[in-house]
Coordinates of C-alpha atoms and ligand atoms in Angstrom, one line a residue:
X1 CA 0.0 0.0 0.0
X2 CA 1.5 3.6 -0.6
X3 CA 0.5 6.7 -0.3
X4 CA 0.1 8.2 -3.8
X5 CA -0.3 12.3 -4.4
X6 CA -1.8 12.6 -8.2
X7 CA -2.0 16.1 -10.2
X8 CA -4.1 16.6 -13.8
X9 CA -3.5 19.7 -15.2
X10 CA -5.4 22.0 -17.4
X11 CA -6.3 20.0 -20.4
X12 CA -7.0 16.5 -18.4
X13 CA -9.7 18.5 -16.8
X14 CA -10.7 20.2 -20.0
X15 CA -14.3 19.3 -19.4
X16 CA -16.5 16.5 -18.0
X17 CA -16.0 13.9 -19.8
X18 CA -12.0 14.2 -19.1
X19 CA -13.2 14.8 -15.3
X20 CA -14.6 11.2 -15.6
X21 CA -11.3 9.8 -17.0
X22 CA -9.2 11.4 -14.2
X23 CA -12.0 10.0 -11.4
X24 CA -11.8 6.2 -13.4
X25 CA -7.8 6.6 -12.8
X26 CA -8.0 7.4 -9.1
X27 CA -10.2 4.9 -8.6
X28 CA -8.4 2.4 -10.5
X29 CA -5.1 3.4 -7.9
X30 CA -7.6 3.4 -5.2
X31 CA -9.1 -0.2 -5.7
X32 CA -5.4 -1.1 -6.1
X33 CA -5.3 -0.7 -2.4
X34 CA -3.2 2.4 -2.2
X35 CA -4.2 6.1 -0.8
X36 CA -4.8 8.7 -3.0
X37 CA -4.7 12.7 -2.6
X38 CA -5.5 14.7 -5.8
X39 CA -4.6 18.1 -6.9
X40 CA -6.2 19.8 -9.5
X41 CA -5.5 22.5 -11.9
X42 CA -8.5 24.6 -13.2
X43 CA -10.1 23.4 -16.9
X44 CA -7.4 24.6 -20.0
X45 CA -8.5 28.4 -20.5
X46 CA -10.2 28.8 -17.6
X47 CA -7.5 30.6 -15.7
X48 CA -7.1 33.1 -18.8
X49 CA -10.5 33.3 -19.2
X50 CA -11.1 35.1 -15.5
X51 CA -7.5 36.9 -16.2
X52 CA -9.4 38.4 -19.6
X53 CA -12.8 39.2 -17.3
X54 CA -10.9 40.9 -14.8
X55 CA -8.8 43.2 -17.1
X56 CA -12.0 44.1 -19.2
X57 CA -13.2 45.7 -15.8
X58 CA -10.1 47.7 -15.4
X59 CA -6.6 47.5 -16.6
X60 CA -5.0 46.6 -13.4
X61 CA -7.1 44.5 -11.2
X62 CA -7.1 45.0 -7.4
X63 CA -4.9 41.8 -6.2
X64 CA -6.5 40.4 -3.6
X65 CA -9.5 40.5 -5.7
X66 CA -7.9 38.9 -8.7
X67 CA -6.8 36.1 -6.6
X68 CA -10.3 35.3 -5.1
X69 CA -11.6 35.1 -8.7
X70 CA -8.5 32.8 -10.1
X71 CA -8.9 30.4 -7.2
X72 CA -12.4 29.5 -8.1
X73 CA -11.5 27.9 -11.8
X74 CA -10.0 25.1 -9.3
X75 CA -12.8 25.3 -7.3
X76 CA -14.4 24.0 -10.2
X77 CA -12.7 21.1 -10.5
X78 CA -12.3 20.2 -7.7
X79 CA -16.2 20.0 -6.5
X80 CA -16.8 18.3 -9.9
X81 CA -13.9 15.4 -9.6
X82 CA -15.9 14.7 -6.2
X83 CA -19.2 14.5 -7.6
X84 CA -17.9 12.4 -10.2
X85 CA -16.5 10.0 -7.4
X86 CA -19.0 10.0 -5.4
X87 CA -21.4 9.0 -8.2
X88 CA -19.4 6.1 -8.6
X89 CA -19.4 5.2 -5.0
X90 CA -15.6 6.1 -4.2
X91 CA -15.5 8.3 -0.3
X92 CA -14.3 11.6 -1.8
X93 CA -14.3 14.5 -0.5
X94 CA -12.8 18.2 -2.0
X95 CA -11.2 20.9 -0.3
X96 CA -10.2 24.1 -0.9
X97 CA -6.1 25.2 -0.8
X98 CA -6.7 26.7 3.0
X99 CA -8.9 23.8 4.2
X100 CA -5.6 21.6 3.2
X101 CA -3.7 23.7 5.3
X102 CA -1.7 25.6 2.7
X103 CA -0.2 28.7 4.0
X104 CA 1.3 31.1 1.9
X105 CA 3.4 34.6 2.3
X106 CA 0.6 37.4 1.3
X107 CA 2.3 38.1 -2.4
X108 CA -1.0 38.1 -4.1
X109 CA -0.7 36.2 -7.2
X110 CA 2.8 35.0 -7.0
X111 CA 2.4 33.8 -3.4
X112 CA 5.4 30.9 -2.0
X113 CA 4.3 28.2 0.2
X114 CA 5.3 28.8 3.9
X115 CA 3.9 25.7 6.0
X116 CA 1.2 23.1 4.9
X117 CA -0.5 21.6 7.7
X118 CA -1.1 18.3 6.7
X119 CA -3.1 16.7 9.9
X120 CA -6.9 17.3 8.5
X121 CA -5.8 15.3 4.9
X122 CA -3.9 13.1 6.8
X123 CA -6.9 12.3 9.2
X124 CA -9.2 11.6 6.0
X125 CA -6.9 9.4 4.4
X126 CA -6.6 7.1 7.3
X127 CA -10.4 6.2 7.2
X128 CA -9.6 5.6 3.5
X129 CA -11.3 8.7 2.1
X130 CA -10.1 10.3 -1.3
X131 CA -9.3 13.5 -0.7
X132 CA -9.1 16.1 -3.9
X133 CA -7.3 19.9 -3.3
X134 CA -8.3 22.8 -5.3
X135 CA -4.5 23.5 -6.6
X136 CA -2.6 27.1 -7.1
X137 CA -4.5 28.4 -4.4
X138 CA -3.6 29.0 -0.3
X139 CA -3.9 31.8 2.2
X140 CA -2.1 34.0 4.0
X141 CA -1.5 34.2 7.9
X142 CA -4.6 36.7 7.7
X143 CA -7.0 33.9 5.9
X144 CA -6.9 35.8 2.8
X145 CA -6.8 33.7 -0.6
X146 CA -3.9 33.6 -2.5
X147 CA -2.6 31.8 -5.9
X148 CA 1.1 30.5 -6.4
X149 CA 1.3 32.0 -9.2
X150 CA 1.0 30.5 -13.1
X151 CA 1.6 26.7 -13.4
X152 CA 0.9 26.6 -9.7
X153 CA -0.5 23.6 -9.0
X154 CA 2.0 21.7 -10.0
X155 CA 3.7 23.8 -6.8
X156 CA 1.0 22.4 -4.6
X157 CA 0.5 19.1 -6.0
X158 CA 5.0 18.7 -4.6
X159 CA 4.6 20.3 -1.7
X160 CA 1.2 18.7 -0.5
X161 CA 2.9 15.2 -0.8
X162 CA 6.6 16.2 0.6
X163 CA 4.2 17.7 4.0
X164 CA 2.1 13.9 4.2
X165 CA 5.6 12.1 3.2
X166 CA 3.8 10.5 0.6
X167 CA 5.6 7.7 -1.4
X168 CA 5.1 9.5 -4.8
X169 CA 4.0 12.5 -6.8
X170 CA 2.7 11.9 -10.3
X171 CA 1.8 14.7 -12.7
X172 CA -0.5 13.9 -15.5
X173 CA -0.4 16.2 -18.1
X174 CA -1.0 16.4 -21.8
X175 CA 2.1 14.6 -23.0
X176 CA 4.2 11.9 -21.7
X177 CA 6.9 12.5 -19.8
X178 CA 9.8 15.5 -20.6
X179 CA 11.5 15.9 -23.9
X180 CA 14.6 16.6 -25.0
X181 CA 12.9 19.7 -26.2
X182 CA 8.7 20.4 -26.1
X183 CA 7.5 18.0 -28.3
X184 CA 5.0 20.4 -29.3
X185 CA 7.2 22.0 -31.5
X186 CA 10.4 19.8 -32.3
X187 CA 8.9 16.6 -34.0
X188 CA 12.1 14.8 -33.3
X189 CA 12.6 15.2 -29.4
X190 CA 13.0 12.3 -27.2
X191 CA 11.3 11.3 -23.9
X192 CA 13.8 11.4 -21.0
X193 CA 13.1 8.4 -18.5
X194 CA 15.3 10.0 -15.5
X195 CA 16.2 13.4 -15.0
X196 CA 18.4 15.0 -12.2
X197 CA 16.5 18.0 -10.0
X198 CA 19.0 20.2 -11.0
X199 CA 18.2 19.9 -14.9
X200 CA 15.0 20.2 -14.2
X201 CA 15.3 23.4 -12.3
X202 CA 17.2 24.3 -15.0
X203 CA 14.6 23.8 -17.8
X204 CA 12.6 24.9 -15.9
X205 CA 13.5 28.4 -15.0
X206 CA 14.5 28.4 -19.3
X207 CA 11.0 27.8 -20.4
X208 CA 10.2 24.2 -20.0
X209 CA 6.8 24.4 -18.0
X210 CA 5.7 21.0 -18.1
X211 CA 6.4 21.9 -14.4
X212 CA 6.8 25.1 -12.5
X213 CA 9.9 25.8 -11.5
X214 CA 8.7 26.1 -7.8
X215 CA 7.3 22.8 -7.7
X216 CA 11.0 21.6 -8.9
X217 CA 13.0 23.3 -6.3
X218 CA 10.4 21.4 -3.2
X219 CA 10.9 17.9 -4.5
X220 CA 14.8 18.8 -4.6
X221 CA 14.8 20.5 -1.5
X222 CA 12.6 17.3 0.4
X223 CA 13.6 14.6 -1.8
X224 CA 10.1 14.1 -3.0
X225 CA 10.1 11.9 -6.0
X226 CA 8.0 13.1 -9.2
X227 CA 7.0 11.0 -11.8
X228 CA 5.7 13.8 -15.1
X229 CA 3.4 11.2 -17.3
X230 CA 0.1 11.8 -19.4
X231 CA -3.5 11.4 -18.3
X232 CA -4.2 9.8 -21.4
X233 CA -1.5 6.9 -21.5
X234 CA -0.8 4.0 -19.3
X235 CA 2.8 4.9 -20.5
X236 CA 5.4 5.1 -18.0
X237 CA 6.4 8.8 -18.2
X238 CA 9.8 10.7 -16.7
X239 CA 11.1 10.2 -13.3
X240 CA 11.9 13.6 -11.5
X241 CA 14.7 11.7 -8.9
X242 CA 18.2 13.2 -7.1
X243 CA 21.4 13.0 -9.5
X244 CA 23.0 9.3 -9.6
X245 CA 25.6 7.7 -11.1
X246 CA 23.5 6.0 -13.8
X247 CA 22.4 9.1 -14.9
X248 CA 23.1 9.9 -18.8
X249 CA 25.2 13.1 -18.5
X250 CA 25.1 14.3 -22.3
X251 CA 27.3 17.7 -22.1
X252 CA 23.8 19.0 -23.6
X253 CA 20.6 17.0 -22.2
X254 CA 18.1 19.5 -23.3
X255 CA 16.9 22.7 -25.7
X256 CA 14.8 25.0 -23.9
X257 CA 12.5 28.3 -25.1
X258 CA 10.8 30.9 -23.4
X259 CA 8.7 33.3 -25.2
X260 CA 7.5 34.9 -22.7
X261 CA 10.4 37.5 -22.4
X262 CA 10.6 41.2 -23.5
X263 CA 13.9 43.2 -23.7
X264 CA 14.6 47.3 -22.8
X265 CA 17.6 49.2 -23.3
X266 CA 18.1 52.6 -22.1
X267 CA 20.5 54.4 -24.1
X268 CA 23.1 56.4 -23.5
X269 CA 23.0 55.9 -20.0
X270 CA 26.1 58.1 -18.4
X271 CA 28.9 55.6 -17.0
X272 CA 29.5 56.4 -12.9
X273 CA 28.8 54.7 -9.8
X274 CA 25.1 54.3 -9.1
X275 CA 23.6 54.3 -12.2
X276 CA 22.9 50.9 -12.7
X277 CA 21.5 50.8 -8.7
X278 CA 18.9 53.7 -9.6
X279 CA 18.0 51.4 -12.8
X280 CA 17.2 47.9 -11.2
X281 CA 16.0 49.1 -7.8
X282 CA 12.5 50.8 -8.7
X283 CA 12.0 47.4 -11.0
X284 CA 12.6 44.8 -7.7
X285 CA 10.5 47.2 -6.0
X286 CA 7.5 46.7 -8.0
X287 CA 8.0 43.1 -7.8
X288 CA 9.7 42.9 -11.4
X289 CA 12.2 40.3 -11.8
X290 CA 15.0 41.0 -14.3
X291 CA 16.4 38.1 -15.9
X292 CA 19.7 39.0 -18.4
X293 CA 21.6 42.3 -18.4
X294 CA 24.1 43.4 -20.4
X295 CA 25.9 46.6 -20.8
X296 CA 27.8 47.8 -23.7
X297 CA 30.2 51.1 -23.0
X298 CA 30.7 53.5 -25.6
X299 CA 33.9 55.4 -26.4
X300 CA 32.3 58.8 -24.9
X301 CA 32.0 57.1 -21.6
X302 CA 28.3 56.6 -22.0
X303 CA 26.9 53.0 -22.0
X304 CA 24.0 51.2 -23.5
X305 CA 22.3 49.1 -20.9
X306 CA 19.3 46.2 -22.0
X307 CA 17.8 43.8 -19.9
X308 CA 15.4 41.4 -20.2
X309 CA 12.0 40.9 -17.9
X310 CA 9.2 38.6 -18.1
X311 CA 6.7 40.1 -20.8
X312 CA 3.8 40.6 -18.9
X313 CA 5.1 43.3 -16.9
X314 CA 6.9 44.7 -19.8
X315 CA 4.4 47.9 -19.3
X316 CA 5.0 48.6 -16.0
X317 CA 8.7 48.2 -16.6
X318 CA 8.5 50.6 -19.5
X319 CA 6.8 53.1 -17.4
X320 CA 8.7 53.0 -15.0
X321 CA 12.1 53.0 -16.8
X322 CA 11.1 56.4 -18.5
X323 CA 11.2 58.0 -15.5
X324 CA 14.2 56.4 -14.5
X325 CA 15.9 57.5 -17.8
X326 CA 15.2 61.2 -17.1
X327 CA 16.3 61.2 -13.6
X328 CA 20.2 59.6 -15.1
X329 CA 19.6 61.5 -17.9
X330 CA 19.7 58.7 -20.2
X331 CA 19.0 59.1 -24.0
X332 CA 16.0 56.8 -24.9
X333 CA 14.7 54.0 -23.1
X334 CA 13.3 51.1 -25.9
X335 CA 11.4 48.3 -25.8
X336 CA 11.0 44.8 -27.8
X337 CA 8.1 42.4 -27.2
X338 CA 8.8 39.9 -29.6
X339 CA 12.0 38.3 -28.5
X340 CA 12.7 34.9 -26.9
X341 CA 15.1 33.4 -25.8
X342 CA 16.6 29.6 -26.7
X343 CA 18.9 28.0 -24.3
X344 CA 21.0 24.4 -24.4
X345 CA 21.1 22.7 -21.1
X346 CA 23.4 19.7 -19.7
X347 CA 25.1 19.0 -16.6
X348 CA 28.1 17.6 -18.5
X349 CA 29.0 21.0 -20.3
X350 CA 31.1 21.7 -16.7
X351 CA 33.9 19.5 -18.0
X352 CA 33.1 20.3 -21.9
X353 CA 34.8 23.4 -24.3
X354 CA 33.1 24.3 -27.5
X355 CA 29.2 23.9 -26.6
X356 CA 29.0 27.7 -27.3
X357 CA 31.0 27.6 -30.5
X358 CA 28.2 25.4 -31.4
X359 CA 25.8 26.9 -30.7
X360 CA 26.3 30.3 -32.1
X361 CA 28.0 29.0 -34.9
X362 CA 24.3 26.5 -35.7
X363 CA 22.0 29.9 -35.3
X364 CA 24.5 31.9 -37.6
X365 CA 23.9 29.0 -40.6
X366 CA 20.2 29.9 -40.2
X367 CA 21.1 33.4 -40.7
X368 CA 19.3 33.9 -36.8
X369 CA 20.6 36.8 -35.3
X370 CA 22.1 36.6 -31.4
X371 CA 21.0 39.8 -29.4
X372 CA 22.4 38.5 -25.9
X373 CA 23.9 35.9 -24.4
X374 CA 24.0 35.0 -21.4
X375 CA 26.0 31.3 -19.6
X376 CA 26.2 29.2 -16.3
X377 CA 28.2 26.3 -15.6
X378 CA 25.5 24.1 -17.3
X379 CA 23.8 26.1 -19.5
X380 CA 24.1 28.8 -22.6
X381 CA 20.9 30.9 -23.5
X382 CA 20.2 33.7 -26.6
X383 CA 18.1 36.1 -27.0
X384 CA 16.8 35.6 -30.7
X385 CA 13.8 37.3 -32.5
X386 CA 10.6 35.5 -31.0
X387 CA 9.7 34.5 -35.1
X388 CA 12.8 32.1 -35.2
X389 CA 12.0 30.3 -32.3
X390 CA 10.8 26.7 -33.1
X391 CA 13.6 27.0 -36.2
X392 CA 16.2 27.8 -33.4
X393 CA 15.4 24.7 -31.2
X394 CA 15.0 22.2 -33.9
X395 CA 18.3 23.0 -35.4
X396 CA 20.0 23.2 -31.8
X397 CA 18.2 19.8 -31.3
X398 CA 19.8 18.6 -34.0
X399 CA 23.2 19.9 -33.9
X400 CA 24.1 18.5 -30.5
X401 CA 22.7 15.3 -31.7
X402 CA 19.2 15.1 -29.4
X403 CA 17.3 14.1 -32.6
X404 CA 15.6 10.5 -32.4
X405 CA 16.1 8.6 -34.9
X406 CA 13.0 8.2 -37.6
Ligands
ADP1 P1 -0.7 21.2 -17.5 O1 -1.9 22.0 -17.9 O2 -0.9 19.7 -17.5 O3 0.0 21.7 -16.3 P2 1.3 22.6 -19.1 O4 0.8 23.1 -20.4 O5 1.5 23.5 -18.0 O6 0.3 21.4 -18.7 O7 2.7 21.8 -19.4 C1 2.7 20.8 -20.4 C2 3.3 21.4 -21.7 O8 4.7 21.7 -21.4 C3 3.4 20.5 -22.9 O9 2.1 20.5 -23.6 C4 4.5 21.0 -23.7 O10 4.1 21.9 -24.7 C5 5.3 21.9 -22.7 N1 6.7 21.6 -22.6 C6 7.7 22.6 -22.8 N2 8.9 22.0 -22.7 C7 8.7 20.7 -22.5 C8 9.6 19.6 -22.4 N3 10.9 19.7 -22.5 N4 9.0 18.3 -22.2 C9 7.7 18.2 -22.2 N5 6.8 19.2 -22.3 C10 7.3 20.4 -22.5
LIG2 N1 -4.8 27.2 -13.4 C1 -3.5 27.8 -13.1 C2 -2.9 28.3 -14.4 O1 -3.5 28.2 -15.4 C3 -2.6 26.9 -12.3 C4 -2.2 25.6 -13.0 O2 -2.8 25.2 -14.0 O3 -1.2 25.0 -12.6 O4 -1.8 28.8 -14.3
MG3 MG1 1.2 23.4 -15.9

């Protein structure tokens, strides 16, 4: 008998008919004498859906409010999946993120797990009830609701079973394990069966959100084992697990995109001590996370200075960056939506030379043009135009020979 935590995302809970193939696989674990907890994402589009509601009402909806609204899409589906069980005669029984105990820091929208108390779930599993948690969705110290934010329930589904120790974590989503690139747009990429925590965090973090990066850096940090498969196989999927010896270690594993970038530069910008502090801080203030920087210094001791941030709060950055450039007295501040960035990733390019040569020298034969770079020990990303994307990972796929064979 084990203890079995299982997650359907978006599109296995599309609509009812899915609902009634997620509740015939927890049964099916069920019968098989194990105990099941299941975490559930909202139906695909359902999330965007209140997102585009919100924002028709006004451009910048109050927080707390937004949040309220978000965390009923899993509401949804949770209530549903146990109806659905019931109606088959399983003991289910749903519960909203703060019934499960989920406690959460009071960053509306983006909220982090701080504690889960596990004792009521825990309590219902031992008289053998199923017990199904609204994902993405907690609350703060205060009891107000909060979401983890995008992707979040994959978040909840890894911390949820890391706080009941249970045995395993399986996240069913809409393909069948992780590729050596999405699958959804490089024909030729390859399942993995095991990868590291550490790769994963860093696909992750480069655009690979088959799982949230948060939910990657619990099972690391707790040793929880997570097993990414598809709710509409019986096929064994990928194995989330620590680093061992047997592990393949390719010097690149993967080839990773993220679209969801946007790029400013302030030109210009006069080079002396503080400038790049009075850039950055008003952006970490509001909450904006700046990803690459890189600054270029022109021979009349004046510098060009471009970052990237995530696009959604390209706006707000822009905004605020104006003002910024006429406090420094910078020349221009400009802005590009439609970049994105492809990165290689493998945890044997520590002890490999040449992986950028590659790489570089595979986007320059497509004529794709490298606007920054940026490295780590086990992994090289460029900013590209967002049109070349898919282009840029299949021939990256290629070139460092991830292709499967036909
Ligand atoms: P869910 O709604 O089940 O949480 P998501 O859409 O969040 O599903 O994540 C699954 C998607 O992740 C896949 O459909 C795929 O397009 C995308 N993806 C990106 N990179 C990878 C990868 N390396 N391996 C598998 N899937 C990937
Ligand atoms: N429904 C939320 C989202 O669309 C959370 C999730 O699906 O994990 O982002
Ligand atoms: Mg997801």
């Amino acid at each position: 008998m084990s203890l079995i935590v299982q997650k359907y995302g978006g599109t296995s809970v599309a609509d009812l008919e899915r609902i009634r193939n997620v509740a015939k696989r927890v049964a099916k674990t069920y019968d098989q004498n194990n105990d099941v907890v299941v975490i559930l994402s909202a139906m695909a589009g359902v999330t965007d859906n209140l997102i585009g509601m919100a924002n028709t009402i006004t451009e910048s909806p109050d927080k707390r409010e937004l949040d309220v609204l978000l965390a009923t899409g899993e509401q949804t589906t949770a209530a549903l999946l146990a109806m659905t069980l019931k109606r088959m005669n399983y003991p289910a029984l749903s519960m909203l993120g703060h019934q499960a105990g989920v406690i959460t820091d009071c960053t509306y929208g983006d909220a982090r797990i701080i504690e889960i108390g596990a004792e009521y779930i825990l309590k219902l599993i031992q008289k053998r009830n199923i017990v199904v948690v609204a994902g993405f969705q907690g609350s703060d110290v205060g009891g107000n609701i909060t979401t983890l934010g995008r992707g979040g329930s994959d978040t909840s589904a890894v911390a949820i079973a890391s706080a009941i120790k249970a045995d395993i974590c399986e996240i069913y989503t809409d393909v069948d394990g992780i590729y050596t690139a999405d699958p959804n747009i490089c024909e030729k990429a390859r399942k993995i069966d095991r990868i590291s925590y550490d790769e994963m965090l860093n696909m992750a973090s480069l655009g690979a959100k088959v799982l949230q990066i948060r939910s990657v850096g619990f099972a690391k940090k707790y040793n929880v084992p997570v097993h990414v498969r598809s709710s509409f196989s019986e096929e064994e999927g990928t194995m989330v697990v620590s680093e061992d010896a047997g592990m393949e270690s390719l010097v690149v594993s993967a080839v990773t995109h993220d679209k969801n970038q946007a790029r400013i530069t302030l030109t210009k910008v006069h080079d002396r001590p503080g400038v790049a502090a009075k850039i950055f801080a008003p952006l970490a203030e509001a909450g904006i996370v700046v990803d690459m920087i890189i600054q270029n210094i022109r021979p009349e001791g004046q510098t060009d200075l471009t970052f990237t941030i995530p696009k959604a709060q390209f706006d707000t950055a822009m905004d605020i960056e104006r003002k910024v450039a006429e406090e420094i007295e910078a020349q221009d501040v400009l802005g590009d939506k439609s970049i994105a960035m492809v990165s290689v990733v493998g945890l044997g390019m520590k002890n490999h030379s040449g992986v950028a040569s590659m790489m570089f020298n595979t986007l320059a034969r497509e004529n794709i043009n490298i606007m920054m770079i940026s490295t780590s020990e086990i992994r090289i990303s460029c900013v590209i135009e967002e049109k070349y994307t898919e282009l840029a990972v299949r021939v990256l796929h290629n070139a460092f020979g991830l292709d499967k064979e036909d």
